[in-house]
């Protein structure tokens, strides 16, 4: 069986936790921040877990973790 290739775009954006779940960061926090509220920018700062519906797809994209 050949080695599987990791999806490099996903590997740069998503990390796998020790329990096997996937962690990601929010989008829309890089520019045009002046019109966004303080609360919205604060909430965009934190990382979140990927939805369970996407986990199966990500497991194929990141076969050796990330």
CSV table of N, CA and C in Angstrom, one decimal:
chain,number,residue,atom,x,y,z
A,1,UNK,N,0.9,-1.2,0.0
A,1,UNK,CA,0.0,0.0,0.0
A,1,UNK,C,0.9,1.2,0.0
A,2,UNK,N,0.7,2.1,-1.0
A,2,UNK,CA,1.5,3.4,-1.0
A,2,UNK,C,1.2,4.3,0.1
A,3,UNK,N,2.1,5.2,0.4
A,3,UNK,CA,1.9,6.3,1.4
A,3,UNK,C,0.8,7.2,0.8
A,4,UNK,N,0.0,7.7,1.7
A,4,UNK,CA,-1.1,8.7,1.4
A,4,UNK,C,-0.5,10.1,1.4
A,5,UNK,N,-1.0,11.0,0.5
A,5,UNK,CA,-0.5,12.3,0.6
A,5,UNK,C,-1.4,13.2,1.4
A,6,UNK,N,-0.8,14.1,2.2
A,6,UNK,CA,-1.6,15.0,3.1
A,6,UNK,C,-2.0,16.2,2.2
A,7,UNK,N,-3.2,16.6,2.4
A,7,UNK,CA,-3.7,17.9,1.7
A,7,UNK,C,-3.0,19.0,2.4
A,8,UNK,N,-2.0,19.7,1.7
A,8,UNK,CA,-1.2,20.7,2.3
A,8,UNK,C,-2.0,21.9,2.7
A,9,UNK,N,-3.0,22.3,2.0
A,9,UNK,CA,-3.8,23.5,2.4
A,9,UNK,C,-4.5,23.2,3.7
A,10,UNK,N,-5.1,22.0,3.9
A,10,UNK,CA,-5.8,21.7,5.1
A,10,UNK,C,-4.8,21.6,6.3
A,11,UNK,N,-3.6,21.1,6.0
A,11,UNK,CA,-2.6,20.9,7.1
A,11,UNK,C,-2.1,22.2,7.6
A,12,UNK,N,-2.1,23.3,6.8
A,12,UNK,CA,-1.7,24.6,7.3
A,12,UNK,C,-2.8,25.3,8.1
A,13,UNK,N,-4.0,24.9,7.9
A,13,UNK,CA,-5.2,25.6,8.5
A,13,UNK,C,-5.8,24.8,9.7
A,14,UNK,N,-5.7,23.5,9.7
A,14,UNK,CA,-6.4,22.7,10.7
A,14,UNK,C,-5.4,21.8,11.5
A,15,UNK,N,-5.6,21.7,12.8
A,15,UNK,CA,-4.8,20.8,13.6
A,15,UNK,C,-5.7,19.8,14.2
A,16,UNK,N,-5.1,18.6,14.5
A,16,UNK,CA,-5.8,17.5,15.1
A,16,UNK,C,-5.5,17.5,16.6
A,17,UNK,N,-6.5,17.3,17.4
A,17,UNK,CA,-6.3,17.3,18.9
A,17,UNK,C,-5.9,15.9,19.3
A,18,UNK,N,-5.5,15.7,20.5
A,18,UNK,CA,-5.1,14.4,21.0
A,18,UNK,C,-6.2,13.4,21.0
A,19,UNK,N,-7.4,13.9,21.1
A,19,UNK,CA,-8.6,13.0,21.1
A,19,UNK,C,-9.1,12.7,19.7
A,20,UNK,N,-8.4,13.3,18.7
A,20,UNK,CA,-8.8,13.0,17.3
A,20,UNK,C,-9.7,14.0,16.7
A,21,UNK,N,-10.2,15.0,17.4
A,21,UNK,CA,-11.0,16.0,16.8
A,21,UNK,C,-10.2,17.0,16.1
A,22,UNK,N,-10.8,17.9,15.3
A,22,UNK,CA,-10.1,18.9,14.5
A,22,UNK,C,-10.4,20.3,15.0
A,23,UNK,N,-9.3,21.1,15.1
A,23,UNK,CA,-9.4,22.5,15.6
A,23,UNK,C,-9.1,23.4,14.4
A,24,UNK,N,-9.9,24.5,14.3
A,24,UNK,CA,-9.6,25.5,13.3
A,24,UNK,C,-9.8,26.9,13.8
A,25,UNK,N,-9.3,27.9,13.1
A,25,UNK,CA,-9.5,29.3,13.5
A,25,UNK,C,-10.6,29.9,12.6
A,26,UNK,N,-11.1,31.0,13.1
A,26,UNK,CA,-12.2,31.7,12.3
A,26,UNK,C,-11.6,32.5,11.2
A,27,UNK,N,-12.5,32.7,10.2
A,27,UNK,CA,-12.1,33.6,9.0
A,27,UNK,C,-12.6,35.0,9.4
A,28,UNK,N,-12.3,35.9,8.5
A,28,UNK,CA,-12.7,37.3,8.6
A,28,UNK,C,-12.0,38.1,9.7
A,29,UNK,N,-10.8,37.7,10.1
A,29,UNK,CA,-10.1,38.4,11.2
A,29,UNK,C,-8.8,39.0,10.7
A,30,UNK,N,-8.6,39.2,9.4
A,30,UNK,CA,-7.3,39.6,8.9
A,30,UNK,C,-7.3,41.1,8.5
A,31,UNK,N,-8.4,41.6,8.0
A,31,UNK,CA,-8.4,43.0,7.5
A,31,UNK,C,-9.8,43.6,7.5
A,32,UNK,N,-9.9,44.8,7.3
A,32,UNK,CA,-11.2,45.6,7.4
A,32,UNK,C,-11.8,45.4,8.8
A,33,UNK,N,-11.0,45.6,9.8
A,33,UNK,CA,-11.4,45.4,11.2
A,33,UNK,C,-12.1,46.6,11.8
A,34,UNK,N,-12.0,47.8,11.2
A,34,UNK,CA,-12.5,49.0,11.8
A,34,UNK,C,-14.0,49.0,11.8
A,35,UNK,N,-14.7,48.3,10.9
A,35,UNK,CA,-16.2,48.3,10.9
A,35,UNK,C,-16.7,47.2,11.7
A,36,UNK,N,-15.9,46.2,12.2
A,36,UNK,CA,-16.4,45.1,13.0
A,36,UNK,C,-16.4,45.5,14.4
A,37,UNK,N,-17.4,45.1,15.2
A,37,UNK,CA,-17.5,45.4,16.6
A,37,UNK,C,-16.4,44.8,17.4
A,38,UNK,N,-16.2,45.3,18.6
A,38,UNK,CA,-15.2,44.8,19.5
A,38,UNK,C,-15.5,43.3,19.9
A,39,UNK,N,-16.8,43.1,20.1
A,39,UNK,CA,-17.3,41.8,20.5
A,39,UNK,C,-17.0,40.7,19.4
A,40,UNK,N,-17.3,41.2,18.2
A,40,UNK,CA,-17.1,40.3,17.0
A,40,UNK,C,-15.7,39.9,16.8
A,41,UNK,N,-14.8,40.9,16.9
A,41,UNK,CA,-13.4,40.7,16.7
A,41,UNK,C,-12.8,39.8,17.9
A,42,UNK,N,-13.3,39.9,19.1
A,42,UNK,CA,-12.9,39.1,20.2
A,42,UNK,C,-13.3,37.7,20.0
A,43,UNK,N,-14.5,37.5,19.5
A,43,UNK,CA,-15.0,36.1,19.2
A,43,UNK,C,-14.3,35.4,18.1
A,44,UNK,N,-13.8,36.2,17.1
A,44,UNK,CA,-13.1,35.6,16.0
A,44,UNK,C,-11.7,35.2,16.4
A,45,UNK,N,-11.2,35.7,17.5
A,45,UNK,CA,-9.8,35.4,17.9
A,45,UNK,C,-9.6,33.9,18.3
A,46,UNK,N,-10.7,33.4,18.9
A,46,UNK,CA,-10.5,32.0,19.5
A,46,UNK,C,-10.7,30.9,18.5
A,47,UNK,N,-10.0,29.8,18.7
A,47,UNK,CA,-10.2,28.6,17.9
A,47,UNK,C,-11.4,27.9,18.3
A,48,UNK,N,-11.9,27.1,17.3
A,48,UNK,CA,-13.1,26.3,17.5
A,48,UNK,C,-12.9,24.9,17.0
A,49,UNK,N,-13.8,24.0,17.4
A,49,UNK,CA,-13.7,22.6,16.9
A,49,UNK,C,-14.5,22.6,15.6
A,50,UNK,N,-14.0,21.8,14.7
A,50,UNK,CA,-14.7,21.6,13.4
A,50,UNK,C,-16.0,20.8,13.7
A,51,UNK,N,-17.1,21.0,12.9
A,51,UNK,CA,-18.3,20.3,13.0
A,51,UNK,C,-18.1,18.8,12.8
A,52,UNK,N,-18.9,18.0,13.4
A,52,UNK,CA,-18.8,16.5,13.3
A,52,UNK,C,-19.0,16.1,11.8
A,53,UNK,N,-19.9,16.8,11.1
A,53,UNK,CA,-20.2,16.5,9.7
A,53,UNK,C,-19.0,16.6,8.8
A,54,UNK,N,-18.0,17.4,9.2
A,54,UNK,CA,-16.8,17.6,8.3
A,54,UNK,C,-15.6,16.8,8.7
A,55,UNK,N,-15.7,16.1,9.9
A,55,UNK,CA,-14.6,15.4,10.4
A,55,UNK,C,-14.2,14.2,9.5
A,56,UNK,N,-15.2,13.5,8.9
A,56,UNK,CA,-14.8,12.4,8.1
A,56,UNK,C,-14.0,12.8,6.8
A,57,UNK,N,-14.4,14.0,6.3
A,57,UNK,CA,-13.7,14.5,5.1
A,57,UNK,C,-12.3,14.9,5.5
A,58,UNK,N,-12.1,15.6,6.7
A,58,UNK,CA,-10.8,16.0,7.1
A,58,UNK,C,-9.9,14.8,7.5
A,59,UNK,N,-10.5,13.7,8.0
A,59,UNK,CA,-9.7,12.6,8.3
A,59,UNK,C,-9.0,12.0,7.0
A,60,UNK,N,-9.7,12.1,5.9
A,60,UNK,CA,-9.1,11.6,4.6
A,60,UNK,C,-8.1,12.6,4.1
A,61,UNK,N,-8.3,13.9,4.4
A,61,UNK,CA,-7.4,14.9,3.9
A,61,UNK,C,-6.1,14.9,4.7
A,62,UNK,N,-6.2,14.6,6.0
A,62,UNK,CA,-5.1,14.6,6.9
A,62,UNK,C,-4.9,13.2,7.5
A,63,UNK,N,-4.4,12.3,6.7
A,63,UNK,CA,-4.3,10.9,7.2
A,63,UNK,C,-3.3,10.6,8.3
A,64,UNK,N,-2.3,11.5,8.5
A,64,UNK,CA,-1.3,11.3,9.6
A,64,UNK,C,-1.4,12.4,10.6
A,65,UNK,N,-2.6,12.9,10.8
A,65,UNK,CA,-2.7,14.1,11.7
A,65,UNK,C,-2.2,15.3,11.1
A,66,UNK,N,-2.2,16.4,11.8
A,66,UNK,CA,-1.6,17.7,11.2
A,66,UNK,C,-0.9,18.4,12.3
